[in-house]
PDB file of C-alpha atoms in Angstrom:
ATOM      1  CA  MET A   1      -0.072   0.157   0.566  1.00 53.00           C
ATOM      2  CA  PRO A   2       1.630   3.343  -1.242  1.00 60.00           C
ATOM      3  CA  ALA A   3       2.303   5.824   1.883  1.00 55.00           C
ATOM      4  CA  GLY A   4       0.464   8.243   0.981  1.00 61.00           C
ATOM      5  CA  SER A   5      -2.656   6.045   1.713  1.00 66.00           C
ATOM      6  CA  THR A   6      -1.588   4.232   4.885  1.00 74.00           C
ATOM      7  CA  THR A   7      -1.332   7.913   6.300  1.00 79.00           C
ATOM      8  CA  ARG A   8      -4.913   9.006   5.344  1.00 77.00           C
ATOM      9  CA  LEU A   9      -5.904   5.959   6.895  1.00 79.00           C
ATOM     10  CA  CYS A  10      -4.119   6.490  10.307  1.00 84.00           C
ATOM     11  CA  VAL A  11      -5.776  10.546   9.831  1.00 86.00           C
ATOM     12  CA  ALA A  12      -9.101   9.113   9.474  1.00 87.00           C
ATOM     13  CA  ARG A  13      -8.996   6.408  12.419  1.00 89.00           C
ATOM     14  CA  ALA A  14      -7.376   9.310  14.625  1.00 91.00           C
ATOM     15  CA  GLN A  15     -10.454  11.204  13.815  1.00 93.00           C
ATOM     16  CA  ARG A  16     -12.919   8.505  14.204  1.00 93.00           C
ATOM     17  CA  ASP A  17     -11.334   7.842  17.687  1.00 94.00           C
ATOM     18  CA  ALA A  18     -11.589  11.284  18.809  1.00 95.00           C
ATOM     19  CA  ALA A  19     -15.396  11.637  18.052  1.00 94.00           C
ATOM     20  CA  LEU A  20     -16.212   8.061  19.568  1.00 96.00           C
ATOM     21  CA  MET A  21     -14.428   8.865  22.638  1.00 96.00           C
ATOM     22  CA  PRO A  22     -16.676  11.157  24.061  1.00 96.00           C
ATOM     23  CA  ARG A  23     -19.935   9.172  22.953  1.00 96.00           C
ATOM     24  CA  ILE A  24     -18.262   6.247  25.266  1.00 96.00           C
ATOM     25  CA  GLN A  25     -17.776   8.498  27.833  1.00 95.00           C
ATOM     26  CA  ARG A  26     -20.860   9.933  27.509  1.00 95.00           C
ATOM     27  CA  VAL A  27     -22.368   6.346  27.964  1.00 94.00           C
ATOM     28  CA  LEU A  28     -20.428   5.500  30.914  1.00 91.00           C
ATOM     29  CA  GLN A  29     -21.651   8.465  32.950  1.00 88.00           C
ATOM     30  CA  VAL A  30     -25.115   8.118  32.429  1.00 87.00           C
ATOM     31  CA  ASN A  31     -25.123   4.389  33.254  1.00 86.00           C
ATOM     32  CA  PRO A  32     -23.500   5.083  36.736  1.00 77.00           C
ATOM     33  CA  GLN A  33     -19.515   3.644  35.182  1.00 80.00           C
ATOM     34  CA  VAL A  34     -20.637   0.465  35.190  1.00 84.00           C
ATOM     35  CA  TYR A  35     -21.064  -1.023  31.944  1.00 90.00           C
ATOM     36  CA  ASP A  36     -17.722  -2.772  30.690  1.00 91.00           C
ATOM     37  CA  ALA A  37     -16.888  -3.047  26.983  1.00 93.00           C
ATOM     38  CA  ASP A  38     -19.882  -5.290  25.001  1.00 94.00           C
ATOM     39  CA  LYS A  39     -22.862  -3.001  26.960  1.00 93.00           C
ATOM     40  CA  VAL A  40     -20.661   0.703  25.734  1.00 95.00           C
ATOM     41  CA  TRP A  41     -20.936  -1.621  22.109  1.00 95.00           C
ATOM     42  CA  ARG A  42     -24.379  -2.836  22.484  1.00 95.00           C
ATOM     43  CA  GLN A  43     -25.714   1.011  23.914  1.00 94.00           C
ATOM     44  CA  LEU A  44     -24.060   2.874  20.852  1.00 95.00           C
ATOM     45  CA  ASN A  45     -25.453   0.415  18.786  1.00 94.00           C
ATOM     46  CA  ARG A  46     -29.191   1.071  20.186  1.00 92.00           C
ATOM     47  CA  GLU A  47     -27.950   4.511  19.354  1.00 93.00           C
ATOM     48  CA  GLY A  48     -27.644   3.956  15.877  1.00 93.00           C
ATOM     49  CA  LEU A  49     -24.036   4.368  15.624  1.00 93.00           C
ATOM     50  CA  SER A  50     -21.988   0.973  14.014  1.00 92.00           C
ATOM     51  CA  VAL A  51     -18.593   0.787  15.969  1.00 94.00           C
ATOM     52  CA  ALA A  52     -16.832  -2.931  16.230  1.00 95.00           C
ATOM     53  CA  ARG A  53     -16.492  -3.838  19.304  1.00 95.00           C
ATOM     54  CA  CYS A  54     -12.949  -4.195  18.977  1.00 95.00           C
ATOM     55  CA  THR A  55     -13.112  -0.619  18.724  1.00 96.00           C
ATOM     56  CA  VAL A  56     -14.677   0.369  21.759  1.00 96.00           C
ATOM     57  CA  GLU A  57     -12.606  -1.813  23.981  1.00 96.00           C
ATOM     58  CA  ARG A  58      -9.827  -0.231  22.459  1.00 96.00           C
ATOM     59  CA  LEU A  59     -10.616   3.485  23.171  1.00 96.00           C
ATOM     60  CA  MET A  60     -11.953   2.206  26.719  1.00 96.00           C
ATOM     61  CA  LYS A  61      -8.765   1.210  27.391  1.00 95.00           C
ATOM     62  CA  ARG A  62      -6.872   4.457  26.091  1.00 95.00           C
ATOM     63  CA  LEU A  63      -9.082   6.017  28.170  1.00 94.00           C
ATOM     64  CA  GLY A  64      -8.208   4.104  31.306  1.00 93.00           C
ATOM     65  CA  LEU A  65     -12.260   2.715  31.698  1.00 91.00           C
ATOM     66  CA  GLU A  66     -13.454  -0.023  32.801  1.00 87.00           C
ATOM     67  CA  GLY A  67     -16.936  -1.415  33.751  1.00 83.00           C
ATOM     68  CA  ALA A  68     -17.491  -2.377  37.497  1.00 78.00           C
ATOM     69  CA  ARG A  69     -16.387  -5.952  38.297  1.00 75.00           C
ATOM     70  CA  ARG A  70     -17.736  -8.869  40.819  1.00 67.00           C
ATOM     71  CA  GLY A  71     -15.745  -8.980  43.576  1.00 62.00           C
ATOM     72  CA  LYS A  72     -14.742 -12.552  45.529  1.00 63.00           C
ATOM     73  CA  ALA A  73     -17.891 -14.398  46.432  1.00 60.00           C
ATOM     74  CA  VAL A  74     -17.981 -14.453  50.421  1.00 59.00           C
ATOM     75  CA  ARG A  75     -20.588 -16.951  52.337  1.00 62.00           C
ATOM     76  CA  THR A  76     -22.646 -14.864  54.663  1.00 61.00           C
ATOM     77  CA  THR A  77     -24.863 -17.355  55.527  1.00 66.00           C
ATOM     78  CA  VAL A  78     -24.244 -21.081  56.702  1.00 67.00           C
ATOM     79  CA  PRO A  79     -27.617 -23.053  56.994  1.00 68.00           C
ATOM     80  CA  ASP A  80     -28.814 -25.080  59.985  1.00 69.00           C
ATOM     81  CA  LYS A  81     -29.258 -28.356  58.483  1.00 75.00           C
ATOM     82  CA  ALA A  82     -31.554 -29.636  61.472  1.00 77.00           C
ATOM     83  CA  LEU A  83     -34.048 -26.751  60.832  1.00 74.00           C
ATOM     84  CA  PRO A  84     -36.186 -27.503  57.745  1.00 74.00           C
ATOM     85  CA  CYS A  85     -35.311 -26.108  54.298  1.00 72.00           C
ATOM     86  CA  PRO A  86     -38.021 -23.600  52.860  1.00 70.00           C
ATOM     87  CA  LEU A  87     -39.788 -25.643  49.934  1.00 73.00           C
ATOM     88  CA  ASP A  88     -38.583 -24.945  46.345  1.00 73.00           C
ATOM     89  CA  ARG A  89     -42.334 -23.981  45.069  1.00 74.00           C
ATOM     90  CA  VAL A  90     -40.503 -23.712  41.276  1.00 77.00           C
ATOM     91  CA  ASN A  91     -37.937 -26.414  41.319  1.00 77.00           C
ATOM     92  CA  ARG A  92     -35.494 -23.866  40.385  1.00 74.00           C
ATOM     93  CA  GLN A  93     -37.131 -22.852  37.164  1.00 77.00           C
ATOM     94  CA  PHE A  94     -37.270 -19.362  37.080  1.00 80.00           C
ATOM     95  CA  ARG A  95     -39.321 -18.296  33.802  1.00 84.00           C
ATOM     96  CA  ALA A  96     -42.663 -16.651  33.331  1.00 87.00           C
ATOM     97  CA  ASP A  97     -44.430 -16.077  30.324  1.00 89.00           C
ATOM     98  CA  ARG A  98     -45.659 -12.711  31.469  1.00 87.00           C
ATOM     99  CA  PRO A  99     -45.109 -10.098  34.043  1.00 87.00           C
ATOM    100  CA  LYS A 100     -46.647 -10.917  37.711  1.00 85.00           C
ATOM    101  CA  GLN A 101     -46.574 -14.192  37.045  1.00 88.00           C
ATOM    102  CA  LEU A 102     -44.209 -15.067  39.630  1.00 89.00           C
ATOM    103  CA  TRP A 103     -41.869 -13.514  41.933  1.00 89.00           C
ATOM    104  CA  VAL A 104     -38.425 -13.706  43.785  1.00 87.00           C
ATOM    105  CA  SER A 105     -36.982 -12.468  46.620  1.00 86.00           C
ATOM    106  CA  ASN A 106     -34.142 -12.150  48.709  1.00 84.00           C
ATOM    107  CA  PHE A 107     -32.468  -9.338  51.098  1.00 84.00           C
ATOM    108  CA  THR A 108     -28.042  -8.278  51.072  1.00 83.00           C
ATOM    109  CA  TYR A 109     -26.264  -6.171  53.482  1.00 81.00           C
ATOM    110  CA  VAL A 110     -24.299  -3.044  53.099  1.00 77.00           C
ATOM    111  CA  SER A 111     -22.430  -1.216  55.643  1.00 75.00           C
ATOM    112  CA  THR A 112     -22.509   3.012  56.173  1.00 73.00           C
ATOM    113  CA  TRP A 113     -20.929   5.072  59.362  1.00 74.00           C
ATOM    114  CA  GLN A 114     -23.693   4.725  61.496  1.00 74.00           C
ATOM    115  CA  CYS A 115     -24.823   1.417  60.983  1.00 75.00           C
ATOM    116  CA  TRP A 116     -25.327  -1.796  58.892  1.00 80.00           C
ATOM    117  CA  LEU A 117     -27.854  -1.472  56.432  1.00 81.00           C
ATOM    118  CA  TYR A 118     -30.464  -4.814  54.822  1.00 86.00           C
ATOM    119  CA  VAL A 119     -32.132  -4.070  51.510  1.00 86.00           C
ATOM    120  CA  ALA A 120     -34.700  -6.301  50.626  1.00 88.00           C
ATOM    121  CA  PHE A 121     -35.741  -6.744  46.996  1.00 89.00           C
ATOM    122  CA  VAL A 122     -38.811  -8.256  44.701  1.00 90.00           C
ATOM    123  CA  ILE A 123     -38.124  -9.299  41.801  1.00 89.00           C
ATOM    124  CA  ASP A 124     -40.133 -10.009  38.747  1.00 89.00           C
ATOM    125  CA  VAL A 125     -39.161 -12.651  37.257  1.00 89.00           C
ATOM    126  CA  PHE A 126     -40.715 -12.227  33.315  1.00 89.00           C
ATOM    127  CA  ALA A 127     -38.130  -9.186  32.876  1.00 85.00           C
ATOM    128  CA  ARG A 128     -36.051  -9.286  35.992  1.00 87.00           C
ATOM    129  CA  ARG A 129     -37.811  -6.066  37.036  1.00 87.00           C
ATOM    130  CA  ILE A 130     -37.626  -4.847  40.382  1.00 87.00           C
ATOM    131  CA  VAL A 131     -40.591  -4.204  41.515  1.00 87.00           C
ATOM    132  CA  GLY A 132     -40.190  -3.715  45.658  1.00 87.00           C
ATOM    133  CA  TRP A 133     -37.338  -2.974  47.949  1.00 85.00           C
ATOM    134  CA  ARG A 134     -36.972  -1.837  51.483  1.00 86.00           C
ATOM    135  CA  VAL A 135     -34.054  -0.489  53.317  1.00 84.00           C
ATOM    136  CA  SER A 136     -33.632  -1.672  57.240  1.00 85.00           C
ATOM    137  CA  ARG A 137     -31.427  -1.435  60.257  1.00 83.00           C
ATOM    138  CA  HIS A 138     -32.723  -4.680  61.250  1.00 83.00           C
ATOM    139  CA  MET A 139     -33.200  -8.287  59.226  1.00 82.00           C
ATOM    140  CA  ARG A 140     -36.195  -9.145  60.564  1.00 83.00           C
ATOM    141  CA  THR A 141     -38.942 -10.282  58.773  1.00 84.00           C
ATOM    142  CA  GLY A 142     -40.911  -7.254  58.518  1.00 85.00           C
ATOM    143  CA  PHE A 143     -39.181  -5.486  56.219  1.00 84.00           C
ATOM    144  CA  VAL A 144     -38.881  -8.369  53.541  1.00 84.00           C
ATOM    145  CA  LEU A 145     -42.997  -8.079  54.171  1.00 87.00           C
ATOM    146  CA  ASP A 146     -42.646  -4.369  53.862  1.00 85.00           C
ATOM    147  CA  ALA A 147     -40.993  -4.962  50.449  1.00 86.00           C
ATOM    148  CA  LEU A 148     -43.691  -7.318  49.173  1.00 87.00           C
ATOM    149  CA  GLU A 149     -46.327  -5.416  49.897  1.00 85.00           C
ATOM    150  CA  GLN A 150     -45.300  -1.850  48.258  1.00 82.00           C
ATOM    151  CA  ALA A 151     -44.362  -4.643  45.285  1.00 84.00           C
ATOM    152  CA  LEU A 152     -47.717  -5.579  45.608  1.00 84.00           C
ATOM    153  CA  TYR A 153     -49.003  -2.192  45.898  1.00 76.00           C
ATOM    154  CA  ALA A 154     -47.626  -0.935  42.894  1.00 72.00           C
ATOM    155  CA  ARG A 155     -48.498  -4.192  40.750  1.00 68.00           C
ATOM    156  CA  GLN A 156     -51.607  -5.219  42.090  1.00 61.00           C
ATOM    157  CA  SER A 157     -51.485  -8.448  41.785  1.00 46.00           C
ATOM    158  CA  GLY A 158     -46.944 -13.870  42.871  1.00 38.00           C
ATOM    159  CA  GLN A 159     -44.133 -15.486  45.110  1.00 37.00           C
ATOM    160  CA  ALA A 160     -37.124 -19.261  44.868  1.00 41.00           C
ATOM    161  CA  ASN A 161     -33.901 -17.648  45.776  1.00 45.00           C
ATOM    162  CA  ALA A 162     -31.229 -17.969  43.045  1.00 45.00           C
ATOM    163  CA  LEU A 163     -32.372 -15.648  40.800  1.00 47.00           C
ATOM    164  CA  ALA A 164     -33.432 -13.033  43.629  1.00 48.00           C
ATOM    165  CA  GLU A 165     -29.555 -13.675  44.875  1.00 50.00           C
ATOM    166  CA  THR A 166     -28.469 -12.703  40.673  1.00 53.00           C
ATOM    167  CA  ILE A 167     -29.991  -8.988  41.692  1.00 53.00           C
ATOM    168  CA  ASN A 168     -27.974  -8.517  45.060  1.00 51.00           C
ATOM    169  CA  VAL A 169     -24.805  -9.921  43.224  1.00 50.00           C
ATOM    170  CA  LEU A 170     -25.655  -6.492  40.794  1.00 54.00           C
ATOM    171  CA  TYR A 171     -26.205  -3.944  42.987  1.00 52.00           C
ATOM    172  CA  LYS A 172     -23.330  -4.544  45.451  1.00 51.00           C
ATOM    173  CA  THR A 173     -21.255  -4.650  41.563  1.00 54.00           C
ATOM    174  CA  GLU A 174     -22.806  -1.813  39.974  1.00 54.00           C
ATOM    175  CA  LEU A 175     -23.633   0.315  43.691  1.00 54.00           C
ATOM    176  CA  ILE A 176     -21.487  -0.548  46.339  1.00 49.00           C
ATOM    177  CA  CYS A 177     -18.245  -1.707  45.583  1.00 49.00           C
ATOM    178  CA  LYS A 178     -17.731   1.092  43.259  1.00 53.00           C
ATOM    179  CA  TRP A 179     -17.930   3.795  45.841  1.00 49.00           C
ATOM    180  CA  VAL A 180     -17.010   4.789  48.804  1.00 49.00           C
ATOM    181  CA  LEU A 181     -18.509   4.168  52.735  1.00 51.00           C
ATOM    182  CA  TRP A 182     -22.138   5.980  52.751  1.00 53.00           C
ATOM    183  CA  LYS A 183     -22.085   8.447  55.613  1.00 58.00           C
ATOM    184  CA  SER A 184     -25.685   7.964  56.336  1.00 57.00           C
ATOM    185  CA  TRP A 185     -28.629   5.169  55.815  1.00 56.00           C
ATOM    186  CA  GLU A 186     -30.785   8.367  54.874  1.00 62.00           C
ATOM    187  CA  VAL A 187     -28.095   8.926  51.957  1.00 61.00           C
ATOM    188  CA  ARG A 188     -27.861   5.082  51.439  1.00 65.00           C
ATOM    189  CA  LYS A 189     -32.125   5.059  50.980  1.00 69.00           C
ATOM    190  CA  LEU A 190     -31.829   7.963  48.251  1.00 68.00           C
ATOM    191  CA  VAL A 191     -29.043   6.100  46.444  1.00 73.00           C
ATOM    192  CA  ILE A 192     -30.552   3.015  46.180  1.00 77.00           C
ATOM    193  CA  LEU A 193     -33.458   5.417  44.620  1.00 76.00           C
ATOM    194  CA  GLU A 194     -32.112   6.293  41.953  1.00 79.00           C
ATOM    195  CA  TRP A 195     -30.303   2.717  41.189  1.00 79.00           C
ATOM    196  CA  VAL A 196     -33.161   1.096  40.991  1.00 82.00           C
ATOM    197  CA  THR A 197     -34.678   3.284  38.615  1.00 82.00           C
ATOM    198  CA  TRP A 198     -32.298   3.408  36.782  1.00 85.00           C
ATOM    199  CA  PHE A 199     -32.182  -0.403  36.523  1.00 83.00           C
ATOM    200  CA  ASN A 200     -35.390  -0.852  35.337  1.00 84.00           C
ATOM    201  CA  TYR A 201     -35.803   1.329  33.061  1.00 83.00           C
ATOM    202  CA  HIS A 202     -31.775   2.160  31.501  1.00 84.00           C
ATOM    203  CA  ARG A 203     -29.677  -0.789  32.299  1.00 85.00           C
ATOM    204  CA  LEU A 204     -29.238  -3.064  29.716  1.00 87.00           C
ATOM    205  CA  LEU A 205     -30.067  -6.749  31.179  1.00 84.00           C
ATOM    206  CA  GLU A 206     -28.505 -10.107  28.925  1.00 85.00           C
ATOM    207  CA  SER A 207     -30.954 -12.433  29.924  1.00 81.00           C
ATOM    208  CA  ILE A 208     -33.790 -10.629  28.019  1.00 84.00           C
ATOM    209  CA  GLY A 209     -31.361  -9.980  25.089  1.00 86.00           C
ATOM    210  CA  TYR A 210     -29.424  -6.737  26.082  1.00 89.00           C
ATOM    211  CA  ILE A 211     -32.530  -4.352  26.537  1.00 86.00           C
ATOM    212  CA  PRO A 212     -34.465  -2.465  29.882  1.00 85.00           C
ATOM    213  CA  GLN A 213     -36.492  -4.211  31.792  1.00 81.00           C
ATOM    214  CA  ALA A 214     -39.137  -2.042  31.065  1.00 80.00           C
ATOM    215  CA  GLY A 215     -38.692  -1.881  27.785  1.00 80.00           C
ATOM    216  CA  ASP A 216     -39.520  -5.835  27.693  1.00 81.00           C
ATOM    217  CA  GLU A 217     -42.924  -5.495  29.694  1.00 82.00           C
ATOM    218  CA  ALA A 218     -44.130  -2.349  27.584  1.00 80.00           C
ATOM    219  CA  THR A 219     -42.940  -4.812  24.288  1.00 84.00           C
ATOM    220  CA  TYR A 220     -45.534  -7.544  25.939  1.00 83.00           C
ATOM    221  CA  TYR A 221     -48.292  -5.759  26.896  1.00 81.00           C
ATOM    222  CA  ARG A 222     -48.260  -3.767  23.367  1.00 84.00           C
ATOM    223  CA  GLN A 223     -48.461  -7.247  21.833  1.00 83.00           C
ATOM    224  CA  PHE A 224     -51.100  -8.818  24.277  1.00 78.00           C
ATOM    225  CA  ALA A 225     -52.907  -5.489  23.404  1.00 80.00           C
ATOM    226  CA  GLU A 226     -52.812  -6.022  19.143  1.00 77.00           C
ATOM    227  CA  LYS A 227     -54.037  -9.996  20.049  1.00 79.00           C
ATOM    228  CA  SER A 228     -56.688  -8.845  21.907  1.00 72.00           C
ATOM    229  CA  ASN A 229     -57.964  -5.967  19.828  1.00 71.00           C
ATOM    230  CA  SER A 230     -57.488  -8.378  16.570  1.00 68.00           C
ATOM    231  CA  LYS A 231     -59.791 -11.294  18.735  1.00 62.00           C
ATOM    232  CA  VAL A 232     -62.408  -8.542  19.041  1.00 57.00           C
ATOM    233  CA  LEU A 233     -62.301  -7.474  14.903  1.00 55.00           C
ATOM    234  CA  THR A 234     -62.670 -10.957  14.087  1.00 58.00           C
TER     235      THR A 234
END
């Protein structure tokens, strides 16, 4: 290849890189700086920008950017084998054909300067959407039931732990491990509310095809309405 052609290609690549880097930084900034190269690439393509995944990975490395990484798993619960084990009512099959068909719940703990806090989530299995959550300074049954009541009120309607544990891991990876110790539980509650809103309406989730949970539910209800209308017309 002539030297002039090589130079032009290098200049074009440099110009393309210069245009892409601010967009990569923007995607990370609006998604709590937790996306890795794969999710940044998918988000850019959702926005209509055709770019190679390897290009995004290369530019993120140049910018010194990386997504949230899951830490080493820590065993925090040691079950008492002498006690009866809760029934597995879904046989480890965490699948649902529609919203509000199956919910799962779990809680985890985080620390602040003031005290330990416990966070409970209720998740709709269909789109992995968080439909209820609560923060408490104790881990009594009542605070988990409060999360369920919030979900029932919000969804106006189900009831399995492994899927809920996955949401707990995402929460700790994307929100807890990225930031310093929070000063108070009031601040923590506000930050969790912001994270839940982002998680439901903006986060790309691999298990449902790299789309936001709210988008997956909206697609279901739109298709359901279209089928209902077609039956009425026929």
